[in-house]
Coordinates of C-alpha atoms in Angstrom, one line a residue:
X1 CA 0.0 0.0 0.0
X2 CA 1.1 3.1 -0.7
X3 CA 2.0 5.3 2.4
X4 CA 0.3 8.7 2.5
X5 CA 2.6 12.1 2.4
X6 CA 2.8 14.3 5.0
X7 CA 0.9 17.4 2.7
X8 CA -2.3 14.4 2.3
X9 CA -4.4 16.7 3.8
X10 CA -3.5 19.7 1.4
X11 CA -4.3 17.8 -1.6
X12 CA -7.6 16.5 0.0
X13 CA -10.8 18.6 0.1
X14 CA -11.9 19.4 3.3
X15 CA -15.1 18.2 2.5
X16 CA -14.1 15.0 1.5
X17 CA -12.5 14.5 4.5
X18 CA -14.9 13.0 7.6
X19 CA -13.6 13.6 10.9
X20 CA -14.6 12.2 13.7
X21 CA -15.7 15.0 16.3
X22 CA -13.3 15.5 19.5
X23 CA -16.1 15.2 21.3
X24 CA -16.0 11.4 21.3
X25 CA -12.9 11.3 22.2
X26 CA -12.3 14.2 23.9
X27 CA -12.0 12.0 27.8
X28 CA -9.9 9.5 26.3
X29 CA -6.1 9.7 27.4
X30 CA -3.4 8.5 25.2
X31 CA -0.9 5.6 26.3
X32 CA 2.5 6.8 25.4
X33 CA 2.9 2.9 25.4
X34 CA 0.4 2.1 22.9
X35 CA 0.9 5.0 21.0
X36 CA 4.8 3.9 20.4
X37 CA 3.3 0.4 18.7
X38 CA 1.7 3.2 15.9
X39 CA 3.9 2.9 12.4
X40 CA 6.3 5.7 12.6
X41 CA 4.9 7.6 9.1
X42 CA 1.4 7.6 11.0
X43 CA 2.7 8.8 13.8
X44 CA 4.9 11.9 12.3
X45 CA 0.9 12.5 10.4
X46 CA -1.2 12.1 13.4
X47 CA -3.9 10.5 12.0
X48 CA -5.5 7.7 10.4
X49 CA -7.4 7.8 7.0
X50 CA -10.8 4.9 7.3
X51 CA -13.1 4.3 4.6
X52 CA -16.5 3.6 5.5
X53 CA -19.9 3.9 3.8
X54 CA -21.6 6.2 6.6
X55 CA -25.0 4.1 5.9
X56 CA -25.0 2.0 9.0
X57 CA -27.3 3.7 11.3
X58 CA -26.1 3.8 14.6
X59 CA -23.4 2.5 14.4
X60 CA -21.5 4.3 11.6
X61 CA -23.4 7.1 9.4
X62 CA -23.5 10.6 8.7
X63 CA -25.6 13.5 9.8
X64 CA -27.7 14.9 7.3
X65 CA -25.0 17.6 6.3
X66 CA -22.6 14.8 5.4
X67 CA -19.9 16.2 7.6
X68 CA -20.0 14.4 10.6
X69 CA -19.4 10.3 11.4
X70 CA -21.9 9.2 14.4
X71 CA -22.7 6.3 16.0
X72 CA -21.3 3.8 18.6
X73 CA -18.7 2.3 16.1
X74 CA -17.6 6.4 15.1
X75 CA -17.3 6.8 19.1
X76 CA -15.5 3.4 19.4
X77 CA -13.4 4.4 16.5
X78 CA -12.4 7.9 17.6
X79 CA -11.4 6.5 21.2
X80 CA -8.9 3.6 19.9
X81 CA -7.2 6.4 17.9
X82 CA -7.4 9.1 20.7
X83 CA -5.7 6.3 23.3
X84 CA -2.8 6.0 20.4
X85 CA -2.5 9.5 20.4
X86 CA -4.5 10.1 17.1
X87 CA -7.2 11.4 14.8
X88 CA -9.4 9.7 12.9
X89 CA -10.4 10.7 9.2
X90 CA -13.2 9.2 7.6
X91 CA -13.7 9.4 3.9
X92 CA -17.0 8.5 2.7
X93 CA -17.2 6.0 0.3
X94 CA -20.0 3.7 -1.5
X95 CA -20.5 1.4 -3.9
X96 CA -18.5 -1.2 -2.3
X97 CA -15.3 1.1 -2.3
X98 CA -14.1 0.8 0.7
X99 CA -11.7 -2.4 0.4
X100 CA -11.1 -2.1 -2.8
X101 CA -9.8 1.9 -1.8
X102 CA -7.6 0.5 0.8
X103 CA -6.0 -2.5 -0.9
X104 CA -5.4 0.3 -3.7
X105 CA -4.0 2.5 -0.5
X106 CA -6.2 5.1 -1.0
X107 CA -7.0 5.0 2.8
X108 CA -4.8 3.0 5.7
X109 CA -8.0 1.0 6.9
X110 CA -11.7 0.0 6.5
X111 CA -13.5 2.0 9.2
X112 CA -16.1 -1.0 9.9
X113 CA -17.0 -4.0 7.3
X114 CA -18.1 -7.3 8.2
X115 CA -15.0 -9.5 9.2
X116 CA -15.4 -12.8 6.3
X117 CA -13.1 -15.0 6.1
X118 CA -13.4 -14.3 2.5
X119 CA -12.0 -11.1 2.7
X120 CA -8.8 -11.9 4.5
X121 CA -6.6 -12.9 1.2
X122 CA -5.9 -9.0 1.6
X123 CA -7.4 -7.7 5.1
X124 CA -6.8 -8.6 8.0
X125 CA -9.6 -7.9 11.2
X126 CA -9.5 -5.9 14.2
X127 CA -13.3 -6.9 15.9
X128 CA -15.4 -4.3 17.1
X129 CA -19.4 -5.1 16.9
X130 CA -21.2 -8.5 16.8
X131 CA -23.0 -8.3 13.5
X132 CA -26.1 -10.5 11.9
X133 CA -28.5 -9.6 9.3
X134 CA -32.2 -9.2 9.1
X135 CA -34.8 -8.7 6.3
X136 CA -36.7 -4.7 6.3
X137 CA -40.1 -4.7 4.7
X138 CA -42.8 -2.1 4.7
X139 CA -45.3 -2.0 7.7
X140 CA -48.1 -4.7 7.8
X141 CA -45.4 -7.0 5.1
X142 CA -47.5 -6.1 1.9
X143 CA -45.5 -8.4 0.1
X144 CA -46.0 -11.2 2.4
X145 CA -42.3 -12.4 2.5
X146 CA -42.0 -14.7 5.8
X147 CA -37.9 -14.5 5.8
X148 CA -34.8 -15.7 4.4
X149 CA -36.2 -18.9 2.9
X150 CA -39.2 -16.7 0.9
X151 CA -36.9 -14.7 -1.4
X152 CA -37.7 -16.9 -4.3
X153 CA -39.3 -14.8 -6.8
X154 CA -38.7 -11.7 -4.8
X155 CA -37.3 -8.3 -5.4
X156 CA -35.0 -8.2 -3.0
X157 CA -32.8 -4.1 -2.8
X158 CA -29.5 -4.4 -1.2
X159 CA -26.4 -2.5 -0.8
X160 CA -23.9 -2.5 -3.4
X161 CA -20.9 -4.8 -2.6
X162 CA -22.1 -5.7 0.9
X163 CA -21.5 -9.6 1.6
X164 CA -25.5 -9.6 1.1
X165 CA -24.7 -9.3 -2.5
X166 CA -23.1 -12.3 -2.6
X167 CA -24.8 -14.6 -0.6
X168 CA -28.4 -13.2 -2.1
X169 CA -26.7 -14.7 -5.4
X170 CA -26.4 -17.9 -3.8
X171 CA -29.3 -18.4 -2.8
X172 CA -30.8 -17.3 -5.8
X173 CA -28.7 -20.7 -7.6
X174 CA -30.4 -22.3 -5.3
X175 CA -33.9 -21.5 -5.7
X176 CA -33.5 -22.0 -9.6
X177 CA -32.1 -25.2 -8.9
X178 CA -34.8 -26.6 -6.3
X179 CA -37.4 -25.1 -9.8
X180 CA -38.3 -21.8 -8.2
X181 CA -38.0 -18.3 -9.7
X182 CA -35.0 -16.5 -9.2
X183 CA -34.7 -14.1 -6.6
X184 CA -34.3 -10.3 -8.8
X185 CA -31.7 -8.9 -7.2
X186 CA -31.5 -5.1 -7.2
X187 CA -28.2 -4.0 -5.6
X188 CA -28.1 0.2 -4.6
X189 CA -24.7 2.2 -3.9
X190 CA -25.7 2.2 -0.3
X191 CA -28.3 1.2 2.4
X192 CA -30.5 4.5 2.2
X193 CA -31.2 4.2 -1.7
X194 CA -32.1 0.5 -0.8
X195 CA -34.5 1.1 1.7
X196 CA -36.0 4.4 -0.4
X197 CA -36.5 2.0 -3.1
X198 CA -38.1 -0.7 -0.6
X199 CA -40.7 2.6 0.6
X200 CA -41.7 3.2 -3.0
X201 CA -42.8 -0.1 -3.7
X202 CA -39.9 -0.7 -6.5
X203 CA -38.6 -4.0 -4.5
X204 CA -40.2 -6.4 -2.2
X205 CA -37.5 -6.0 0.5
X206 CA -34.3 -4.6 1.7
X207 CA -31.7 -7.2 3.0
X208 CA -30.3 -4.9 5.9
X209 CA -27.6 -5.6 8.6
X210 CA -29.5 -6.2 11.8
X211 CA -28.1 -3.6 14.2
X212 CA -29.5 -0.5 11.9
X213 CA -32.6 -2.5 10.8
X214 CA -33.3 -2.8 14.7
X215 CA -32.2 0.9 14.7
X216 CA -34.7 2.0 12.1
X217 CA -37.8 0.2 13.7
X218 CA -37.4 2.3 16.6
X219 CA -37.4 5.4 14.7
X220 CA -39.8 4.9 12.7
X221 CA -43.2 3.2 12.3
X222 CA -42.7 2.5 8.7
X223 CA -40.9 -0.5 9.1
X224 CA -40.8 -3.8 10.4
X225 CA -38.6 -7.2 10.3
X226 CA -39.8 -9.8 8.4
X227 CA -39.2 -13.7 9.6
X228 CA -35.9 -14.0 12.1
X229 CA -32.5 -12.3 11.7
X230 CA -29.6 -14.4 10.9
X231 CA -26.4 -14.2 13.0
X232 CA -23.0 -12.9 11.2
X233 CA -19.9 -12.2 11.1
X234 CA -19.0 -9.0 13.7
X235 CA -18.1 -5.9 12.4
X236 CA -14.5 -5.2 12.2
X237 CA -12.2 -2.2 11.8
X238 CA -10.2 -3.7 8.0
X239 CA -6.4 -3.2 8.3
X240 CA -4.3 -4.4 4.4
X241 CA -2.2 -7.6 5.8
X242 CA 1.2 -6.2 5.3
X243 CA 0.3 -3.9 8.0
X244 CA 0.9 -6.0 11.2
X245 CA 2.3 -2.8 13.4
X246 CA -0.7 -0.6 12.9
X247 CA -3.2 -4.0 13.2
X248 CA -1.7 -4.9 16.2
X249 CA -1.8 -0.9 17.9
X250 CA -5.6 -0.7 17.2
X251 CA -6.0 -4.6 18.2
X252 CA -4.2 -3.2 22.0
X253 CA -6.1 0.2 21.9
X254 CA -9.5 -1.3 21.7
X255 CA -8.3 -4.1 24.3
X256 CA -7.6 -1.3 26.4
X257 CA -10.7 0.6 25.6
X258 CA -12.4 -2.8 26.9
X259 CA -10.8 -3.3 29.8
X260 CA -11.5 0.0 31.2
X261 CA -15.4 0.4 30.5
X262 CA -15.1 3.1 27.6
X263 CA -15.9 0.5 25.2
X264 CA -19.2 -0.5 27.1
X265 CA -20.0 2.8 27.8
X266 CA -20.5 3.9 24.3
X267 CA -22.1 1.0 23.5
X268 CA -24.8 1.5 26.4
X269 CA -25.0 5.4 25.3
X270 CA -26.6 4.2 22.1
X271 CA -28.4 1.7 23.7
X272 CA -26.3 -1.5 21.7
X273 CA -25.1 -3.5 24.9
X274 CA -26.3 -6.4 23.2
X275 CA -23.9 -6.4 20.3
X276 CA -20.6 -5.9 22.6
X277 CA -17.7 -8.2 21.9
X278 CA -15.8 -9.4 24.9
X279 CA -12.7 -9.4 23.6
X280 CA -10.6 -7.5 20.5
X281 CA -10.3 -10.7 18.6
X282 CA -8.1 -10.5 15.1
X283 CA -9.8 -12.2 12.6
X284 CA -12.3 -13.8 15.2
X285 CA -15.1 -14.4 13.1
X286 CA -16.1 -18.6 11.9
X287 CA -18.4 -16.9 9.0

């Protein structure tokens, strides 16, 4: 991966640029320890560029101006790189961007993404979240889908290069091969088209990850889940595999941010206890 210049943030627009606000990070004391484990070029730039969607309500999206990262995983995010003396930057990207960007080292890591063992040819995982999946229909289930095993046929909206995209392919083979229709897949650049889509009657349902689909049923009255989530692979911060010294720094910073109740404190702030991991696991997932 390319390393990033000292000038980086010159040649960057400001507004392309997401920061997380001090705010979250603001109580959160650096560990000259931990901070020496950083890689020495990130350390002379103070900060780390992340890629992330912003689409993954509440634990990593955008306020409506577009300027601002929130959410548990942004406040989880911005501590880490505050206890290794740090900022992080957050460039919002869709269209399933995001690792390809940072394999191409447009960014040093993957703000959040789900942690496959598919993806670890070139990524290695630094667990944050538990993670699972759930199906969003309209209120009242118009459509009548009853979950996972009723996509046959369906038009099912999902989010450009998310590892639903995949999997919805799957089991689309596999309901032309038991003699069922295929299931139309109609894949968005990121969660909100989907679900907009989803509202205006143009697909059946959205295939959503279950911690904002939970999210979005308490916010609004529009939606419900249809049949039972599936369980997933947790949410992970993406780090290339070359880079085993800035891995390993985040891997210690979250430890640290678990071990002293910061971690759970967020997490209960936004009212996500539920989805805490016990542990900073590297590449913990079985999925």
């Amino acid at each position: 991966m390319k390393a990033f210049k000292r000038g980086l943030a010159a040649l960057v627009s400001a507004a392309a640029l997401l920061s997380a606000t001090a705010a979250m990070a603001q109580e959160v004391k650096v560990d000259p320890k931990l901070a020496e484990m950083v890689p020495q070029d990130i350390r002379d730039r103070g900060y780390i560029v992340g890629a992330a969607s912003l689409a993954v309500p509440p634990l990593l999206y955008a306020d409506d101006d577009a300027n601002t990262p929130k959410g548990a995983v942004a406040e989880i995010s911005a501590a880490y790189a505050a206890r290794l003396g740090l900022e992080l930057r957050i460039e919002k990207v869709t269209g399933g961007g995001a690792i390809p960007g940072v394999v191409a080292g447009r960014y040093d890591i993957v703000a959040s993404a789900g942690d496959f063992k598919s993806r670890r040819d070139v990524l290695d995982f630094v667990d944050l979240v538990k993670g699972g999946t759930a199906l969003l229909v309209k209120a009242g289930n118009p459509t009548g889908v009853q979950g996972f095993e009723d996509l046959c046929g369906r038009k099912l909206a999902l989010a450009k290069g998310s590892i639903q995209e995949g999997e919805a392919a799957d089991l689309s083979d596999k309901c032309v091969a038991g003699g069922k229709a295929a299931i139309e897949l109609m894949p968005f650049p990121d969660s909100s088209a989907g679900i907009l889509a989803m509202q205006a009657g143009r697909a059946d349902v959205f295939w959503d990850d279950l911690a904002p689909a939970s999210w979005r049923l308490k916010q609004s009255s529009e939606f419900e889940i249809a049949g039972k989530p599936q369980d997933l692979a947790p949410y992970g911060v993406g780090i290339p595999k070359e880079k085993t010294q800035l891995r390993d720094a985040i891997q210690a910073s979250l430890q640290s941010l678990i071990d002293d109740g910061t971690y759970g404190q967020i997490l209960a702030k936004w009212g996500m206890e539920a989805i805490a991991e016990p542990e900073a696991l590297i590449n913990g997932s079985e999925f």
